[in-house]
XYZ file of C-alpha atoms in Angstrom:
584
model
C -15.854 -23.818 -8.611
C -14.865 -26.573 -6.200
C -17.058 -27.351 -3.206
C -19.344 -24.517 -4.171
C -22.171 -24.052 -1.670
C -24.909 -21.517 -2.023
C -25.256 -19.110 0.858
C -28.611 -19.661 2.473
C -30.868 -16.645 2.505
C -32.175 -15.471 5.854
C -33.755 -12.298 7.218
C -30.360 -11.309 8.714
C -28.349 -11.903 5.552
C -28.426 -10.256 2.125
C -29.429 -12.327 -0.877
C -26.930 -11.018 -3.438
C -23.523 -9.357 -3.643
C -24.731 -5.793 -4.074
C -27.103 -6.073 -1.122
C -24.246 -6.597 1.362
C -24.020 -3.804 3.923
C -20.246 -3.376 4.128
C -20.497 -1.066 7.104
C -21.938 -3.871 9.248
C -19.463 -6.379 7.821
C -16.378 -4.270 8.565
C -17.672 -3.352 12.024
C -18.117 -7.025 12.942
C -14.662 -8.027 11.675
C -12.997 -4.969 13.235
C -14.481 -5.602 16.683
C -13.379 -9.230 16.589
C -9.857 -8.202 15.601
C -9.733 -5.798 18.549
C -10.726 -8.626 20.896
C -8.063 -10.922 19.399
C -5.344 -8.285 19.880
C -6.464 -7.637 23.467
C -6.433 -11.352 24.284
C -2.991 -11.759 22.667
C -1.620 -8.880 24.742
C -2.999 -10.493 27.901
C -1.437 -13.856 26.891
C -4.872 -15.468 26.931
C -4.058 -17.854 24.085
C -7.146 -20.029 24.534
C -9.315 -16.977 23.998
C -7.209 -16.047 20.959
C -7.777 -19.493 19.458
C -11.507 -19.336 20.178
C -11.902 -15.868 18.621
C -9.773 -16.856 15.619
C -11.919 -19.911 14.974
C -15.074 -17.821 15.317
C -13.823 -15.156 12.925
C -12.649 -17.513 10.181
C -15.993 -19.327 10.275
C -18.083 -16.167 10.171
C -20.000 -15.131 7.072
C -18.836 -11.524 7.437
C -15.125 -12.416 7.335
C -15.655 -14.615 4.289
C -17.452 -11.796 2.476
C -14.667 -9.352 3.352
C -12.027 -11.828 2.127
C -13.799 -12.183 -1.214
C -14.065 -8.404 -1.525
C -10.350 -8.024 -0.852
C -9.209 -10.412 -3.590
C -11.712 -9.025 -6.107
C -10.777 -5.359 -5.640
C -6.975 -5.448 -5.346
C -4.482 -5.081 -8.194
C -4.384 -8.817 -8.878
C -8.126 -9.197 -9.402
C -7.669 -9.778 -13.160
C -4.877 -12.360 -12.727
C -6.041 -15.955 -12.579
C -4.312 -19.030 -11.185
C -3.847 -22.460 -12.742
C -7.630 -22.947 -12.960
C -7.986 -19.796 -15.136
C -10.970 -18.740 -12.979
C -11.797 -15.131 -12.145
C -14.457 -13.780 -9.825
C -15.358 -10.894 -12.070
C -19.156 -10.778 -11.764
C -21.428 -10.108 -8.754
C -22.881 -13.625 -9.037
C -19.464 -15.276 -8.932
C -18.420 -13.137 -5.966
C -21.604 -14.017 -4.119
C -21.182 -17.744 -4.797
C -17.519 -17.553 -3.750
C -18.495 -16.661 -0.179
C -20.053 -20.086 0.236
C -16.980 -21.981 -0.962
C -14.618 -20.654 1.734
C -14.892 -23.662 4.026
C -11.863 -25.441 5.534
C -13.552 -28.849 5.459
C -12.426 -30.648 2.313
C -10.310 -27.702 1.203
C -7.188 -28.476 -0.822
C -4.868 -25.793 -2.157
C -4.202 -25.809 -5.903
C -0.664 -25.456 -7.301
C 0.703 -21.969 -7.960
C 1.081 -20.564 -11.453
C 4.653 -19.424 -12.110
C 5.060 -16.094 -13.889
C 8.131 -13.915 -14.276
C 8.362 -10.134 -14.091
C 11.453 -8.092 -15.063
C 13.699 -6.586 -12.373
C 15.556 -3.249 -12.697
C 18.890 -5.076 -13.047
C 17.687 -6.983 -16.126
C 16.969 -10.242 -14.312
C 13.529 -11.745 -13.768
C 11.644 -12.133 -10.504
C 9.573 -15.336 -10.175
C 6.060 -14.957 -8.805
C 3.727 -17.728 -7.676
C 0.091 -16.881 -8.391
C -2.509 -18.819 -6.335
C -6.031 -19.400 -7.591
C -8.764 -16.963 -6.598
C -10.128 -19.431 -4.050
C -6.712 -19.976 -2.474
C -6.159 -16.214 -2.298
C -9.541 -15.749 -0.621
C -8.782 -18.477 1.936
C -5.465 -16.770 2.699
C -7.228 -13.415 3.056
C -9.772 -15.026 5.408
C -7.160 -16.441 7.783
C -5.077 -13.281 7.475
C -7.910 -11.282 9.070
C -7.347 -13.260 12.277
C -3.560 -13.579 11.974
C -2.696 -9.882 11.585
C -3.811 -8.777 15.082
C -1.658 -11.460 16.731
C 1.370 -10.687 14.548
C 1.074 -6.977 15.303
C 1.408 -7.673 19.031
C 4.790 -9.366 18.490
C 6.254 -7.155 15.766
C 9.473 -5.162 16.127
C 8.979 -1.439 16.913
C 11.040 -0.358 13.905
C 9.549 -2.746 11.363
C 7.530 -0.708 8.866
C 6.735 -2.917 5.889
C 3.238 -4.266 5.186
C 1.835 -3.162 8.520
C -1.298 -1.110 9.044
C -0.578 2.572 9.725
C 3.104 2.287 8.738
C 4.963 3.112 5.551
C 8.353 3.733 3.984
C 8.119 7.326 5.239
C 8.149 6.079 8.837
C 11.284 4.041 8.122
C 12.902 7.135 6.593
C 11.978 9.231 9.631
C 13.453 6.638 12.001
C 16.701 6.612 10.021
C 16.816 10.392 10.300
C 16.453 10.084 14.079
C 19.231 7.485 14.209
C 21.732 9.262 11.926
C 21.126 13.028 11.918
C 22.835 14.163 15.138
C 26.546 14.908 15.467
C 26.841 12.154 18.057
C 24.836 9.657 15.984
C 26.202 6.421 14.539
C 28.487 6.937 11.537
C 28.528 3.456 10.057
C 25.684 1.560 8.409
C 25.255 -2.108 7.536
C 23.142 -2.078 4.361
C 21.824 -5.660 4.317
C 20.260 -7.632 1.487
C 18.807 -11.125 1.920
C 19.442 -13.489 -0.968
C 16.222 -14.882 -2.482
C 14.204 -14.068 0.624
C 10.722 -15.313 -0.340
C 12.075 -18.389 -2.144
C 14.199 -19.732 0.715
C 12.219 -19.375 3.973
C 12.345 -22.629 5.907
C 8.927 -24.322 6.012
C 9.563 -26.139 9.286
C 10.452 -22.873 11.000
C 7.258 -21.234 9.737
C 5.070 -24.145 10.811
C 6.566 -23.990 14.302
C 6.274 -20.224 14.767
C 3.161 -19.021 12.889
C 0.199 -19.016 15.277
C -2.573 -20.247 12.984
C -4.090 -23.476 11.694
C -0.945 -25.532 10.957
C -2.677 -27.833 8.496
C -4.031 -24.902 6.499
C -0.610 -23.231 6.397
C 1.001 -26.510 5.331
C -1.414 -26.782 2.395
C -0.393 -23.365 1.105
C 3.344 -23.946 1.591
C 3.360 -27.419 0.015
C 0.905 -26.749 -2.828
C 3.556 -26.954 -5.570
C 4.048 -24.736 -8.595
C 3.337 -25.158 -12.302
C 6.245 -23.786 -14.353
C 6.280 -24.187 -18.150
C 3.575 -26.823 -17.898
C 5.403 -28.945 -15.325
C 4.378 -29.440 -11.699
C 7.239 -28.865 -9.260
C 7.384 -29.368 -5.514
C 7.713 -26.430 -3.142
C 9.923 -27.561 -0.276
C 10.906 -24.066 0.861
C 9.845 -20.449 0.467
C 6.492 -18.689 0.294
C 4.633 -17.592 -2.862
C 5.333 -13.920 -3.623
C 1.926 -13.624 -5.248
C 0.052 -14.802 -2.156
C -1.855 -12.329 0.012
C -0.514 -13.856 3.221
C 3.147 -13.831 2.088
C 4.031 -10.304 3.350
C 2.759 -11.189 6.825
C 4.699 -14.456 6.790
C 7.776 -12.434 5.806
C 7.296 -10.141 8.797
C 6.863 -13.118 11.117
C 10.096 -14.609 9.785
C 12.145 -11.492 10.569
C 10.357 -10.432 13.763
C 12.751 -10.552 16.669
C 15.689 -9.189 14.676
C 15.661 -5.856 16.488
C 14.976 -7.079 20.027
C 17.176 -10.148 19.664
C 20.121 -8.070 18.475
C 19.706 -5.671 21.390
C 19.574 -8.532 23.913
C 22.673 -10.120 22.369
C 24.647 -6.877 22.574
C 23.635 -6.285 26.188
C 24.725 -9.800 27.097
C 27.992 -9.512 25.147
C 29.017 -5.871 25.700
C 27.052 -4.844 28.759
C 24.469 -2.090 29.075
C 26.905 0.838 29.010
C 28.868 -0.304 25.960
C 25.627 -1.230 24.167
C 24.443 2.377 24.414
C 27.796 3.609 23.139
C 27.604 1.146 20.210
C 24.566 3.073 18.842
C 23.189 -0.025 17.127
C 19.715 0.484 15.647
C 17.923 -1.828 13.215
C 15.353 -0.313 10.822
C 13.458 -2.736 8.607
C 10.949 -2.529 5.776
C 9.762 -6.048 4.850
C 12.972 -7.941 3.932
C 15.106 -4.798 3.449
C 16.881 -3.524 6.538
C 19.823 -1.422 7.685
C 21.696 -1.515 10.971
C 23.568 1.512 12.305
C 26.703 1.280 14.441
C 29.407 3.398 16.029
C 32.259 1.622 14.222
C 32.939 -0.542 11.205
C 34.631 -3.198 13.349
C 31.536 -3.529 15.557
C 29.252 -4.103 12.571
C 31.714 -6.451 10.873
C 32.787 -8.643 13.801
C 29.826 -8.554 16.197
C 26.575 -7.487 14.501
C 26.932 -9.170 11.115
C 27.806 -12.674 12.475
C 24.765 -12.544 14.793
C 22.510 -11.565 11.882
C 23.935 -14.383 9.746
C 23.104 -16.891 12.492
C 19.646 -15.345 13.024
C 18.864 -15.772 9.325
C 20.405 -19.252 9.085
C 17.823 -20.647 11.526
C 15.147 -19.455 9.103
C 16.827 -20.873 6.011
C 18.096 -17.474 4.832
C 21.480 -15.974 3.965
C 22.844 -12.494 3.313
C 23.790 -11.607 -0.247
C 27.577 -11.256 -0.379
C 27.400 -8.935 -3.391
C 24.761 -6.514 -2.133
C 25.417 -6.435 1.627
C 27.851 -3.625 2.443
C 29.158 -1.660 5.420
C 29.347 2.056 4.566
C 30.291 5.315 6.233
C 27.491 7.866 6.400
C 29.678 10.417 4.553
C 29.768 7.977 1.629
C 26.014 7.564 1.707
C 23.680 4.651 0.969
C 20.397 4.031 -0.839
C 17.307 2.723 0.948
C 13.671 2.594 -0.232
C 14.276 4.980 -3.144
C 16.206 7.599 -1.153
C 19.857 8.419 -0.687
C 21.013 9.043 2.899
C 24.283 10.947 3.177
C 25.973 13.486 5.404
C 27.451 16.599 3.826
C 29.856 18.387 6.187
C 28.132 16.785 9.145
C 24.547 17.470 7.986
C 22.335 14.557 6.980
C 20.450 15.105 3.721
C 17.885 12.669 2.382
C 17.260 12.936 -1.369
C 15.591 10.836 -4.076
C 18.291 8.500 -5.356
C 19.422 8.564 -8.964
C 17.964 5.159 -9.755
C 14.512 6.211 -8.581
C 14.637 9.523 -10.471
C 15.666 7.802 -13.698
C 12.902 5.184 -13.410
C 10.330 7.927 -12.829
C 11.500 10.044 -15.747
C 11.527 7.008 -18.046
C 7.906 6.324 -17.088
C 6.856 9.920 -17.800
C 8.753 9.910 -21.074
C 6.998 6.704 -22.103
C 3.554 8.169 -21.368
C 4.321 11.268 -23.448
C 5.785 9.230 -26.320
C 2.675 7.041 -26.588
C 0.220 9.951 -26.382
C 1.062 11.894 -29.533
C -2.388 11.504 -31.054
C -4.516 11.966 -27.915
C -6.139 15.251 -26.822
C -4.088 17.481 -24.549
C -6.541 16.992 -21.683
C -6.134 13.198 -21.911
C -2.344 13.463 -21.768
C -2.550 15.730 -18.718
C -4.976 13.379 -16.966
C -2.539 10.518 -17.576
C 0.457 12.457 -16.309
C -0.949 14.293 -13.288
C -1.564 11.221 -11.069
C 1.952 9.952 -11.857
C 3.546 13.325 -11.126
C 1.561 13.903 -7.929
C 2.196 10.384 -6.641
C 5.966 10.639 -7.135
C 6.074 14.131 -5.647
C 4.102 12.990 -2.610
C 6.477 10.078 -2.030
C 9.509 12.399 -1.954
C 7.993 15.565 -0.485
C 9.438 14.891 2.970
C 13.012 14.956 1.643
C 15.472 17.504 0.233
C 13.947 17.280 -3.229
C 13.349 20.838 -4.506
C 16.392 20.886 -6.799
C 15.546 17.476 -8.247
C 11.909 18.519 -8.723
C 13.099 21.580 -10.650
C 15.424 19.541 -12.895
C 12.767 16.949 -13.678
C 10.209 19.696 -14.418
C 12.672 21.135 -16.946
C 13.156 17.714 -18.588
C 9.377 17.228 -18.813
C 9.019 20.719 -20.334
C 11.561 19.764 -22.991
C 9.733 16.485 -23.675
C 6.404 18.281 -24.074
C 7.966 20.693 -26.562
C 9.130 17.683 -28.572
C 5.648 16.169 -28.234
C 4.097 19.340 -29.669
C 6.545 19.447 -32.595
C 5.698 15.855 -33.468
C 1.995 16.720 -33.506
C 2.577 19.818 -35.621
C 5.672 19.206 -37.791
C 5.040 22.338 -39.856
C 4.903 24.676 -36.836
C 7.702 26.441 -34.983
C 8.706 25.968 -31.347
C 7.333 29.447 -30.580
C 3.926 28.530 -32.000
C 3.938 25.289 -29.954
C 4.611 27.247 -26.779
C 1.892 29.839 -27.435
C -0.629 27.142 -28.352
C -0.120 24.706 -25.447
C 1.179 26.916 -22.634
C -1.800 28.879 -21.321
C -2.084 31.616 -18.726
C -2.916 29.968 -15.397
C -3.051 32.643 -12.727
C 0.207 34.592 -12.705
C 2.188 32.203 -14.906
C 1.964 30.122 -18.037
C 1.652 26.355 -17.802
C 1.171 23.452 -20.167
C -2.608 23.087 -20.018
C -5.717 21.813 -21.742
C -9.332 22.783 -21.168
C -11.922 21.260 -18.845
C -15.469 21.958 -17.722
C -15.766 24.380 -14.818
C -16.076 22.226 -11.619
C -18.089 25.034 -9.990
C -20.787 24.872 -12.639
C -19.732 27.722 -14.924
C -20.607 27.654 -18.599
C -17.094 28.361 -19.887
C -14.273 25.841 -20.030
C -11.278 26.592 -17.839
C -7.595 25.561 -18.103
C -6.540 22.110 -16.880
C -2.834 22.616 -16.074
C -0.129 19.987 -15.871
C 1.040 19.486 -12.304
C 4.462 20.989 -11.596
C 6.707 19.068 -9.230
C 8.115 22.333 -7.884
C 4.636 23.253 -6.612
C 4.950 20.461 -4.045
C 5.514 21.773 -0.546
C 8.236 20.038 1.430
C 6.429 18.705 4.506
C 8.003 16.684 7.307
C 6.327 13.326 7.756
C 4.597 12.649 11.084
C 6.205 9.427 12.251
C 4.157 6.697 13.877
C 5.103 5.620 17.393
C 7.117 2.429 17.511
C 4.746 0.656 19.918
C 1.573 1.643 18.032
C -0.812 -1.298 17.590
C -3.767 -0.443 15.314
C -5.691 -3.518 16.455
C -5.591 -2.825 20.200
C -8.434 -0.816 21.813
C -5.987 1.376 23.778
C -4.548 2.788 20.550
C -7.775 3.719 18.748
C -7.696 7.397 19.779
C -4.034 7.737 18.803
C -4.688 6.126 15.418
C -7.554 8.533 14.674
C -5.438 11.546 15.623
C -2.491 10.391 13.526
C -4.698 9.710 10.518
C -6.296 13.164 10.613
C -2.897 14.847 11.030
C -1.475 13.032 8.029
C -4.552 13.627 5.894
C -4.315 17.352 6.565
C -0.944 17.402 4.810
C -2.040 15.491 1.735
C -1.420 16.916 -1.735
C -4.756 15.796 -3.090
C -6.410 18.304 -5.352
C -8.203 21.098 -3.511
C -11.554 19.740 -4.661
C -10.935 16.211 -3.448
C -9.569 17.485 -0.134
C -12.707 19.615 0.308
C -14.895 16.584 -0.309
C -12.888 14.520 2.170
C -13.129 17.096 4.956
C -16.851 17.670 4.323
C -17.386 13.917 4.799
C -15.225 13.767 7.948
C -12.769 11.532 6.120
C -15.296 8.749 5.559
C -16.963 7.089 2.598
C -20.398 8.587 1.984
C -22.028 5.151 1.815
C -20.375 2.722 4.235
C -19.009 5.409 6.590
C -15.644 3.620 6.762
C -12.367 5.544 6.698
C -10.862 6.878 3.481
C -7.148 6.257 3.860
C -4.562 8.713 2.549
C -2.716 5.828 0.889
C -5.837 4.654 -0.967
C -5.552 6.109 -4.459
C -8.550 4.138 -5.697
C -11.200 6.568 -4.487
C -14.182 7.325 -6.708
C -15.964 10.624 -7.244
C -19.681 9.868 -7.382
C -21.970 12.325 -9.161
C -25.270 12.659 -7.331
C -27.026 13.712 -10.549
C -25.358 11.730 -13.294
C -23.531 13.722 -15.934
C -25.522 11.894 -18.608
C -28.629 13.386 -16.997
C -27.263 16.913 -16.961
C -25.332 16.808 -13.683
C -22.255 19.025 -13.345
C -18.768 18.495 -11.902
C -19.466 21.026 -9.142
C -18.536 20.001 -5.592
C -22.199 20.207 -4.593
C -22.898 17.346 -7.027
C -20.086 15.034 -5.933
C -19.283 12.651 -3.070
C -16.296 10.420 -2.304
C -17.002 6.675 -2.283
C -14.979 3.487 -2.100
C -14.952 1.763 -5.532
C -17.008 -1.188 -4.241
C -19.491 1.198 -2.633
C -19.709 3.080 -5.918
C -20.621 -0.164 -7.685
C -23.248 -0.847 -5.050
C -24.837 2.579 -5.513
C -25.226 2.000 -9.242
C -26.242 -1.655 -8.962
C -29.025 -0.979 -6.445
C -30.043 2.392 -7.845
C -29.210 4.283 -4.662
C -29.405 8.044 -4.699
C -26.859 9.922 -2.623
C -28.223 13.160 -1.185
C -25.790 15.887 -0.159
C -25.778 16.182 3.666
C -26.810 19.335 5.478
C -23.520 21.090 6.482
C -24.544 21.515 10.117
C -25.258 17.844 10.733
C -23.239 16.023 8.114
C -25.857 13.262 7.952
C -26.041 11.275 4.770
C -29.424 10.163 3.454
C -29.633 7.318 1.008
C -32.950 6.699 -0.714
C -33.842 3.798 -2.906
C -34.751 4.820 -6.437
C -37.032 1.960 -7.385
C -40.718 1.440 -7.871
C -40.920 -0.932 -4.928
C -40.056 1.701 -2.286
C -41.671 4.871 -1.058
C -39.765 8.165 -1.413
C -39.188 8.334 2.366
C -37.752 4.816 2.643
C -34.013 4.765 3.280
C -31.274 2.192 2.875
């Protein structure tokens, strides 16, 4: 590891990776981010620069950056140096190497992933150290970017999702007097063509550091190539740079229309821009308005940033014809707007389920169900705020047919009737495809583990975030907490996991930080290990972040179930060097 420096031990700092108190780390970083956002709102840019410099030099921010790159989905993907931070020692040593002095970004590693249309998407994978440096500076950059973001920009922003973009489109298109025409825009090669000079002039961070990442080069098929434009799609900071590039689209378009058409005609034009990352749609009262006024302005807006619209994929459509956006189809039927899962998304989902079933012929029924249930629940949750009941029913029928075929392949000498009686068990008032599992409430008999049915998903309207919500500003903390609890109450988690979440007030049992509804990587920790006779009962389980779960096992911490009236969590060290009453 380049420029590796050991972190000096001190009474105020831990001495190894597992000894880090993540609650204190996240509190320090979070408070600094709040101060940065407040200073940015007050236009106190000197204070912003001072706080940014302080945060990026702090030990806590460096530790959090290392944790981020070693727990995300790309943690097992190395860069050109083939190095991975996959052990506690390497993670601990990595904290000391995140210093800007003498830092030089390594070239990206070019990899290609297939796209739905048969083409390949190029990705640039930075090294672990480069990713951690990006994550470090991103901690300070995000609060400032959030203060300048468009109200109806929903991609890669804290507290926002595709569901918010869908809800805003419903608001803009559902009424009888709403806009009837939509510009469905697509930017050609967005990440590969962003102008470097524009980014260096408009991104409020260390220019030299940003230049190193943008000009690092890329290794493709063993050859080093220059990177004169674009941002690496595999970089942690790239989504934020993408948002910075397109920020101002909504407000700039509105200002242009008011200057060109006047205030009264601008309201009658019903122009609204809704964006998710680099995908966006613009509504309008007429096709001519979108074609002759809105589209030329957007083309010029993008040209300054080195970008162009795709001539093949950018279209102007009537709402009665319908359009696809973020996996949904938006279309009016006899004047009523219906939002449904689009055919492309349904087919991709069914192909995934079919593949899981086809490759699980020899596994136990319980294993197949445990593989399928998260996939089924995740897809159902994504579409549960739409008109999806009919599609859920059709897909359930297709899965039923696939499971019958699966059973016949396992038992070629048996009949379809025998397959049904053997695998479809009585679960309450109906029969479902099910295996057997241990009783989570501590019973001695095994109980059915049913396959999740899509039709069991309740259609729930999504609670949309306010357009001016800023999760990093102190004035919005109460609103953010209220919104989070409201959304968590509608989650389709299993009843057991939801019970655990509510009993812990929506927080991790160890670090006391929030458990987000979008975080699928949540661990069930058994207080008394199953190997030692512990059960799967709720009284023996707690929800932990994955990294907190590792810490519990690495340090031998024992999690004690809190008293219901107080909800306090006691953690006691299980080691010979501590007394029973000592706590961590």
